[in-house]
mmCIF file of C-alpha atoms in Angstrom:
data_model
loop_
_atom_site.group_PDB
_atom_site.id
_atom_site.type_symbol
_atom_site.label_atom_id
_atom_site.label_comp_id
_atom_site.label_asym_id
_atom_site.label_seq_id
_atom_site.Cartn_x
_atom_site.Cartn_y
_atom_site.Cartn_z
ATOM 1 C CA MET Y 1 119.343 87.022 52.654
ATOM 2 C CA LEU Y 2 122.531 84.598 51.456
ATOM 3 C CA SER Y 3 126.085 84.837 52.954
ATOM 4 C CA VAL Y 4 128.670 82.786 51.262
ATOM 5 C CA LYS Y 5 131.754 83.532 53.882
ATOM 6 C CA GLY Y 6 135.038 81.940 52.444
ATOM 7 C CA ILE Y 7 133.917 78.711 51.283
ATOM 8 C CA SER Y 8 136.769 75.840 49.883
ATOM 9 C CA LEU Y 9 136.055 72.774 48.081
ATOM 10 C CA SER Y 10 138.301 70.133 46.722
ATOM 11 C CA TYR Y 11 137.397 67.249 44.119
ATOM 12 C CA ASP Y 12 140.356 64.184 44.648
ATOM 13 C CA GLY Y 13 142.562 66.521 45.964
ATOM 14 C CA ALA Y 14 142.353 69.376 43.246
ATOM 15 C CA GLN Y 15 141.052 72.703 44.829
ATOM 16 C CA VAL Y 16 137.690 73.528 43.142
ATOM 17 C CA LEU Y 17 136.824 76.699 45.234
ATOM 18 C CA ASN Y 18 139.301 78.638 47.132
ATOM 19 C CA ASP Y 19 138.010 81.288 49.803
ATOM 20 C CA VAL Y 20 134.873 82.096 47.779
ATOM 21 C CA SER Y 21 132.375 84.964 49.524
ATOM 22 C CA ILE Y 22 129.505 86.204 48.234
ATOM 23 C CA GLU Y 23 126.066 87.883 49.428
ATOM 24 C CA VAL Y 24 123.039 88.000 47.978
ATOM 25 C CA GLY Y 25 120.152 90.650 49.270
ATOM 26 C CA THR Y 26 116.640 90.190 49.292
ATOM 27 C CA GLY Y 27 114.755 91.004 46.334
ATOM 28 C CA GLN Y 28 118.060 91.115 43.923
ATOM 29 C CA ILE Y 29 119.370 89.493 41.041
ATOM 30 C CA VAL Y 30 122.922 88.472 41.870
ATOM 31 C CA ALA Y 31 125.230 86.878 38.703
ATOM 32 C CA LEU Y 32 127.899 84.620 39.437
ATOM 33 C CA LEU Y 33 129.921 84.785 36.408
ATOM 34 C CA GLY Y 34 133.217 83.003 34.792
ATOM 35 C CA ALA Y 35 134.660 80.904 31.991
ATOM 36 C CA ASN Y 36 133.774 77.399 32.039
ATOM 37 C CA GLY Y 37 135.527 75.563 34.781
ATOM 38 C CA ALA Y 38 135.711 78.886 37.086
ATOM 39 C CA GLY Y 39 133.583 76.827 40.091
ATOM 40 C CA LYS Y 40 130.398 78.320 39.446
ATOM 41 C CA SER Y 41 128.317 75.546 39.454
ATOM 42 C CA THR Y 42 130.099 73.818 42.081
ATOM 43 C CA THR Y 43 129.218 77.280 44.221
ATOM 44 C CA LEU Y 44 125.844 76.682 43.849
ATOM 45 C CA LYS Y 45 125.835 73.069 44.958
ATOM 46 C CA ALA Y 46 127.607 73.953 48.004
ATOM 47 C CA VAL Y 47 125.028 76.360 48.536
ATOM 48 C CA SER Y 48 121.990 73.800 47.944
ATOM 49 C CA GLY Y 49 123.664 70.819 50.000
ATOM 50 C CA LEU Y 50 124.659 68.689 46.841
ATOM 51 C CA GLU Y 51 128.367 69.160 47.834
ATOM 52 C CA LYS Y 52 130.138 69.444 51.361
ATOM 53 C CA VAL Y 53 132.696 72.284 52.026
ATOM 54 C CA SER Y 54 135.978 72.061 53.225
ATOM 55 C CA ALA Y 55 135.896 75.466 55.080
ATOM 56 C CA GLY Y 56 133.864 78.404 55.431
ATOM 57 C CA THR Y 57 130.156 79.178 56.137
ATOM 58 C CA ILE Y 58 127.032 79.552 54.513
ATOM 59 C CA GLU Y 59 123.928 81.252 55.871
ATOM 60 C CA PHE Y 60 120.474 81.436 54.724
ATOM 61 C CA ASP Y 61 118.198 83.864 56.224
ATOM 62 C CA GLY Y 62 120.162 83.809 59.437
ATOM 63 C CA HIS Y 63 120.483 80.243 59.451
ATOM 64 C CA ASP Y 64 123.682 78.189 59.273
ATOM 65 C CA ILE Y 65 123.124 75.874 56.355
ATOM 66 C CA THR Y 66 126.793 74.546 55.833
ATOM 67 C CA ASN Y 67 126.906 71.243 54.510
ATOM 68 C CA ARG Y 68 123.387 70.712 55.674
ATOM 69 C CA PRO Y 69 121.165 68.024 53.574
ATOM 70 C CA SER Y 70 119.482 69.455 50.393
ATOM 71 C CA PHE Y 71 115.974 68.288 51.530
ATOM 72 C CA GLU Y 72 116.379 70.643 54.958
ATOM 73 C CA ILE Y 73 117.691 73.583 52.768
ATOM 74 C CA ILE Y 74 114.774 73.170 50.429
ATOM 75 C CA SER Y 75 112.525 73.031 53.341
ATOM 76 C CA LYS Y 76 113.900 76.911 54.443
ATOM 77 C CA GLY Y 77 113.089 78.039 50.967
ATOM 78 C CA LEU Y 78 115.869 77.739 48.912
ATOM 79 C CA ALA Y 79 115.622 75.971 45.582
ATOM 80 C CA HIS Y 80 118.061 75.189 42.920
ATOM 81 C CA SER Y 81 117.710 74.569 38.860
ATOM 82 C CA PRO Y 82 120.628 72.705 38.278
ATOM 83 C CA GLU Y 83 122.633 72.860 34.743
ATOM 84 C CA GLY Y 84 121.656 70.591 31.948
ATOM 85 C CA ARG Y 85 117.657 70.887 33.089
ATOM 86 C CA ARG Y 86 117.570 67.017 34.951
ATOM 87 C CA LEU Y 87 113.915 66.383 33.553
ATOM 88 C CA PHE Y 88 112.510 62.863 33.730
ATOM 89 C CA PRO Y 89 111.988 62.566 29.853
ATOM 90 C CA ARG Y 90 109.078 60.310 29.961
ATOM 91 C CA MET Y 91 107.096 61.794 32.670
ATOM 92 C CA SER Y 92 104.783 64.371 31.575
ATOM 93 C CA VAL Y 93 105.257 68.088 32.135
ATOM 94 C CA GLU Y 94 102.693 67.939 34.790
ATOM 95 C CA GLU Y 95 104.507 65.261 36.425
ATOM 96 C CA ASN Y 96 107.843 66.950 36.451
ATOM 97 C CA LEU Y 97 106.448 69.735 38.228
ATOM 98 C CA ILE Y 98 104.352 68.073 41.036
ATOM 99 C CA LEU Y 99 107.787 66.636 41.812
ATOM 100 C CA GLY Y 100 109.175 70.245 42.844
ATOM 101 C CA THR Y 101 106.680 70.631 45.458
ATOM 102 C CA ARG Y 102 107.721 70.072 49.355
ATOM 103 C CA PRO Y 103 106.963 67.046 50.988
ATOM 104 C CA ARG Y 104 103.062 66.958 52.684
ATOM 105 C CA THR Y 105 102.285 69.620 50.011
ATOM 106 C CA SER Y 106 98.142 69.424 49.847
ATOM 107 C CA ARG Y 107 96.480 68.889 46.642
ATOM 108 C CA PRO Y 108 95.069 72.126 46.715
ATOM 109 C CA GLN Y 109 97.871 73.907 47.374
ATOM 110 C CA ILE Y 110 99.446 71.702 44.299
ATOM 111 C CA ARG Y 111 96.718 72.668 42.320
ATOM 112 C CA GLU Y 112 97.368 76.445 42.981
ATOM 113 C CA LEU Y 113 101.511 75.924 42.277
ATOM 114 C CA LEU Y 114 100.255 74.655 39.176
ATOM 115 C CA ASP Y 115 98.469 77.446 38.070
ATOM 116 C CA GLU Y 116 101.255 80.107 39.169
ATOM 117 C CA ALA Y 117 103.447 78.167 37.042
ATOM 118 C CA PHE Y 118 101.431 78.246 34.176
ATOM 119 C CA GLU Y 119 101.017 81.490 34.634
ATOM 120 C CA LEU Y 120 104.367 82.530 34.238
ATOM 121 C CA PHE Y 121 105.273 79.472 31.726
ATOM 122 C CA PRO Y 122 102.050 79.703 29.311
ATOM 123 C CA ILE Y 123 103.700 77.009 27.103
ATOM 124 C CA LEU Y 124 103.896 74.584 29.923
ATOM 125 C CA LYS Y 125 100.035 74.782 30.146
ATOM 126 C CA GLU Y 126 99.721 73.709 26.660
ATOM 127 C CA ARG Y 127 102.201 71.020 27.122
ATOM 128 C CA ARG Y 128 101.066 69.750 30.161
ATOM 129 C CA LYS Y 129 100.138 66.147 29.334
ATOM 130 C CA GLN Y 130 103.213 65.721 27.048
ATOM 131 C CA PHE Y 131 106.525 63.886 27.894
ATOM 132 C CA ALA Y 132 108.795 66.540 29.071
ATOM 133 C CA GLY Y 133 112.001 64.741 26.949
ATOM 134 C CA LEU Y 134 109.372 65.470 23.775
ATOM 135 C CA MET Y 135 109.448 69.477 24.313
ATOM 136 C CA SER Y 136 112.247 72.012 22.608
ATOM 137 C CA GLY Y 137 115.465 72.813 24.456
ATOM 138 C CA GLY Y 138 113.546 76.000 25.562
ATOM 139 C CA GLU Y 139 110.619 74.762 26.797
ATOM 140 C CA GLN Y 140 112.553 72.119 28.952
ATOM 141 C CA GLN Y 141 114.604 74.817 30.564
ATOM 142 C CA GLN Y 142 111.155 76.618 31.194
ATOM 143 C CA CYS Y 143 109.674 73.448 32.774
ATOM 144 C CA ALA Y 144 113.440 73.210 34.815
ATOM 145 C CA ILE Y 145 112.979 76.318 36.208
ATOM 146 C CA ALA Y 146 109.001 76.028 36.868
ATOM 147 C CA ARG Y 147 109.871 72.736 38.918
ATOM 148 C CA ALA Y 148 112.230 74.879 41.305
ATOM 149 C CA LEU Y 149 109.475 77.334 41.731
ATOM 150 C CA MET Y 150 106.808 74.824 42.735
ATOM 151 C CA SER Y 151 108.565 74.491 46.113
ATOM 152 C CA LYS Y 152 107.587 78.212 46.788
ATOM 153 C CA PRO Y 153 111.230 79.062 47.283
ATOM 154 C CA ARG Y 154 112.232 82.638 48.601
ATOM 155 C CA LEU Y 155 115.731 82.213 46.764
ATOM 156 C CA VAL Y 156 115.869 80.582 43.689
ATOM 157 C CA LEU Y 157 119.664 79.164 42.214
ATOM 158 C CA LEU Y 158 119.597 79.021 38.724
ATOM 159 C CA ASP Y 159 122.523 77.220 36.751
ATOM 160 C CA GLU Y 160 123.241 78.287 33.202
ATOM 161 C CA PRO Y 161 119.560 78.646 32.208
ATOM 162 C CA SER Y 162 120.305 79.715 28.743
ATOM 163 C CA LEU Y 163 122.810 76.908 27.993
ATOM 164 C CA GLY Y 164 122.598 75.817 24.573
ATOM 165 C CA LEU Y 165 119.756 77.603 23.472
ATOM 166 C CA ALA Y 166 119.096 79.884 20.088
ATOM 167 C CA PRO Y 167 119.813 83.641 20.656
ATOM 168 C CA GLN Y 168 116.004 84.567 20.654
ATOM 169 C CA ILE Y 169 115.194 81.657 23.327
ATOM 170 C CA ILE Y 170 118.093 83.156 25.525
ATOM 171 C CA ALA Y 171 116.338 86.400 25.449
ATOM 172 C CA ASP Y 172 113.120 84.965 26.277
ATOM 173 C CA VAL Y 173 115.007 82.834 29.373
ATOM 174 C CA PHE Y 174 116.280 86.113 30.845
ATOM 175 C CA ARG Y 175 112.962 87.838 30.372
ATOM 176 C CA VAL Y 176 111.765 85.018 32.294
ATOM 177 C CA VAL Y 177 114.495 85.646 35.256
ATOM 178 C CA GLN Y 178 113.559 89.167 35.368
ATOM 179 C CA LYS Y 179 109.524 88.222 36.267
ATOM 180 C CA ILE Y 180 110.614 85.860 38.586
ATOM 181 C CA ARG Y 181 112.318 88.532 40.543
ATOM 182 C CA ASP Y 182 109.266 90.826 39.976
ATOM 183 C CA THR Y 183 107.003 87.745 41.865
ATOM 184 C CA GLY Y 184 109.265 88.505 44.954
ATOM 185 C CA VAL Y 185 111.692 85.416 44.377
ATOM 186 C CA THR Y 186 115.452 86.520 44.867
ATOM 187 C CA VAL Y 187 117.778 84.932 42.066
ATOM 188 C CA LEU Y 188 120.788 83.764 42.077
ATOM 189 C CA LEU Y 189 122.267 83.449 38.555
ATOM 190 C CA VAL Y 190 125.153 81.106 37.063
ATOM 191 C CA GLU Y 191 125.931 82.167 33.757
ATOM 192 C CA GLN Y 192 128.740 82.587 30.823
ATOM 193 C CA ASN Y 193 126.576 85.004 29.204
ATOM 194 C CA MET Y 194 127.985 87.906 30.579
ATOM 195 C CA VAL Y 195 126.196 90.689 28.661
ATOM 196 C CA GLN Y 196 122.885 89.755 29.095
ATOM 197 C CA SER Y 197 123.179 88.394 32.909
ATOM 198 C CA LEU Y 198 125.281 92.036 33.480
ATOM 199 C CA ALA Y 199 122.060 93.888 31.833
ATOM 200 C CA ILE Y 200 119.395 92.515 34.422
ATOM 201 C CA ALA Y 201 121.452 91.803 37.520
ATOM 202 C CA ASP Y 202 121.989 93.847 40.663
ATOM 203 C CA HIS Y 203 125.413 92.790 41.401
ATOM 204 C CA ALA Y 204 127.550 90.351 39.872
ATOM 205 C CA TYR Y 205 131.180 88.291 40.978
ATOM 206 C CA VAL Y 206 133.489 86.764 38.581
ATOM 207 C CA LEU Y 207 134.917 83.481 39.491
ATOM 208 C CA GLU Y 208 138.516 82.599 38.205
ATOM 209 C CA ARG Y 209 139.832 79.066 38.839
ATOM 210 C CA GLY Y 210 137.785 79.131 41.866
ATOM 211 C CA ARG Y 211 138.498 82.526 43.329
ATOM 212 C CA VAL Y 212 136.466 85.624 42.956
ATOM 213 C CA THR Y 213 138.316 87.952 41.337
ATOM 214 C CA LEU Y 214 135.870 91.118 40.735
ATOM 215 C CA SER Y 215 132.791 91.868 42.235
ATOM 216 C CA GLY Y 216 130.527 95.036 42.175
ATOM 217 C CA PRO Y 217 127.400 96.235 40.884
ATOM 218 C CA ALA Y 218 126.459 95.176 37.574
ATOM 219 C CA SER Y 219 126.187 98.680 36.252
ATOM 220 C CA GLU Y 220 129.993 99.134 37.249
ATOM 221 C CA LEU Y 221 131.023 95.570 35.956
ATOM 222 C CA ARG Y 222 129.553 96.091 32.423
ATOM 223 C CA GLU Y 223 132.037 99.291 32.276
ATOM 224 C CA ASN Y 224 134.880 97.445 33.457
ATOM 225 C CA ALA Y 225 137.756 97.417 30.964
ATOM 226 C CA GLU Y 226 139.596 94.405 32.667
ATOM 227 C CA LEU Y 227 136.379 92.295 32.507
ATOM 228 C CA GLN Y 228 135.683 93.305 28.800
ATOM 229 C CA ARG Y 229 139.005 92.003 27.653
ATOM 230 C CA ALA Y 230 139.143 88.991 29.456
ATOM 231 C CA TYR Y 231 135.454 87.838 28.977
ATOM 232 C CA LEU Y 232 134.067 89.920 25.793
ATOM 233 C CA GLY Y 233 137.036 90.303 23.943
ATOM 234 C CA ILE Y 234 136.816 94.104 23.250
#
């Protein structure tokens, strides 16, 4: 579904991504792992059109989307839930969700999409009229993910959904990621939480200083001694 081939990207002359290649198959959860500053979020921004690459190509469902504008990429069925949630705190939960729909979505379609979001995230139905900024961190994260799903994507990019959450809430977030895949939406997941990510992913890539240094089936990477030493302290 997604093919990233040899992309490179620089900020103010500093190389952030260097010849990064990843593949995401239909119906998969693919994890993009690594330490803070490895280039994970930048990779997602390049895919969704928020950053322009200087080399390489990005194809989604057979279409070249390299350096295309974000609105065009979204219209093809790719959505991005960014790091930090980026909700509008003084708008209601329902208003935040509606902002995730595509242009010209009809009122009946919006109602249907809201019902789907509330089925996946029941707490959002209870909070639908509440200001988003008054919710807990875990509830806000659910709202941010649900907003991305309001565009009815076939592939969703999730950037650090567990960041800053309590351990029990983190477990809930990873269960939600699995539910999203079960609804037929493919997931590219960026995370620093390697243990949880490798437990649910089909395939994984490890980024270090803007380069892919390890990749393979998640089941194999869970047993990789080099990865355990470098990232898990084992």
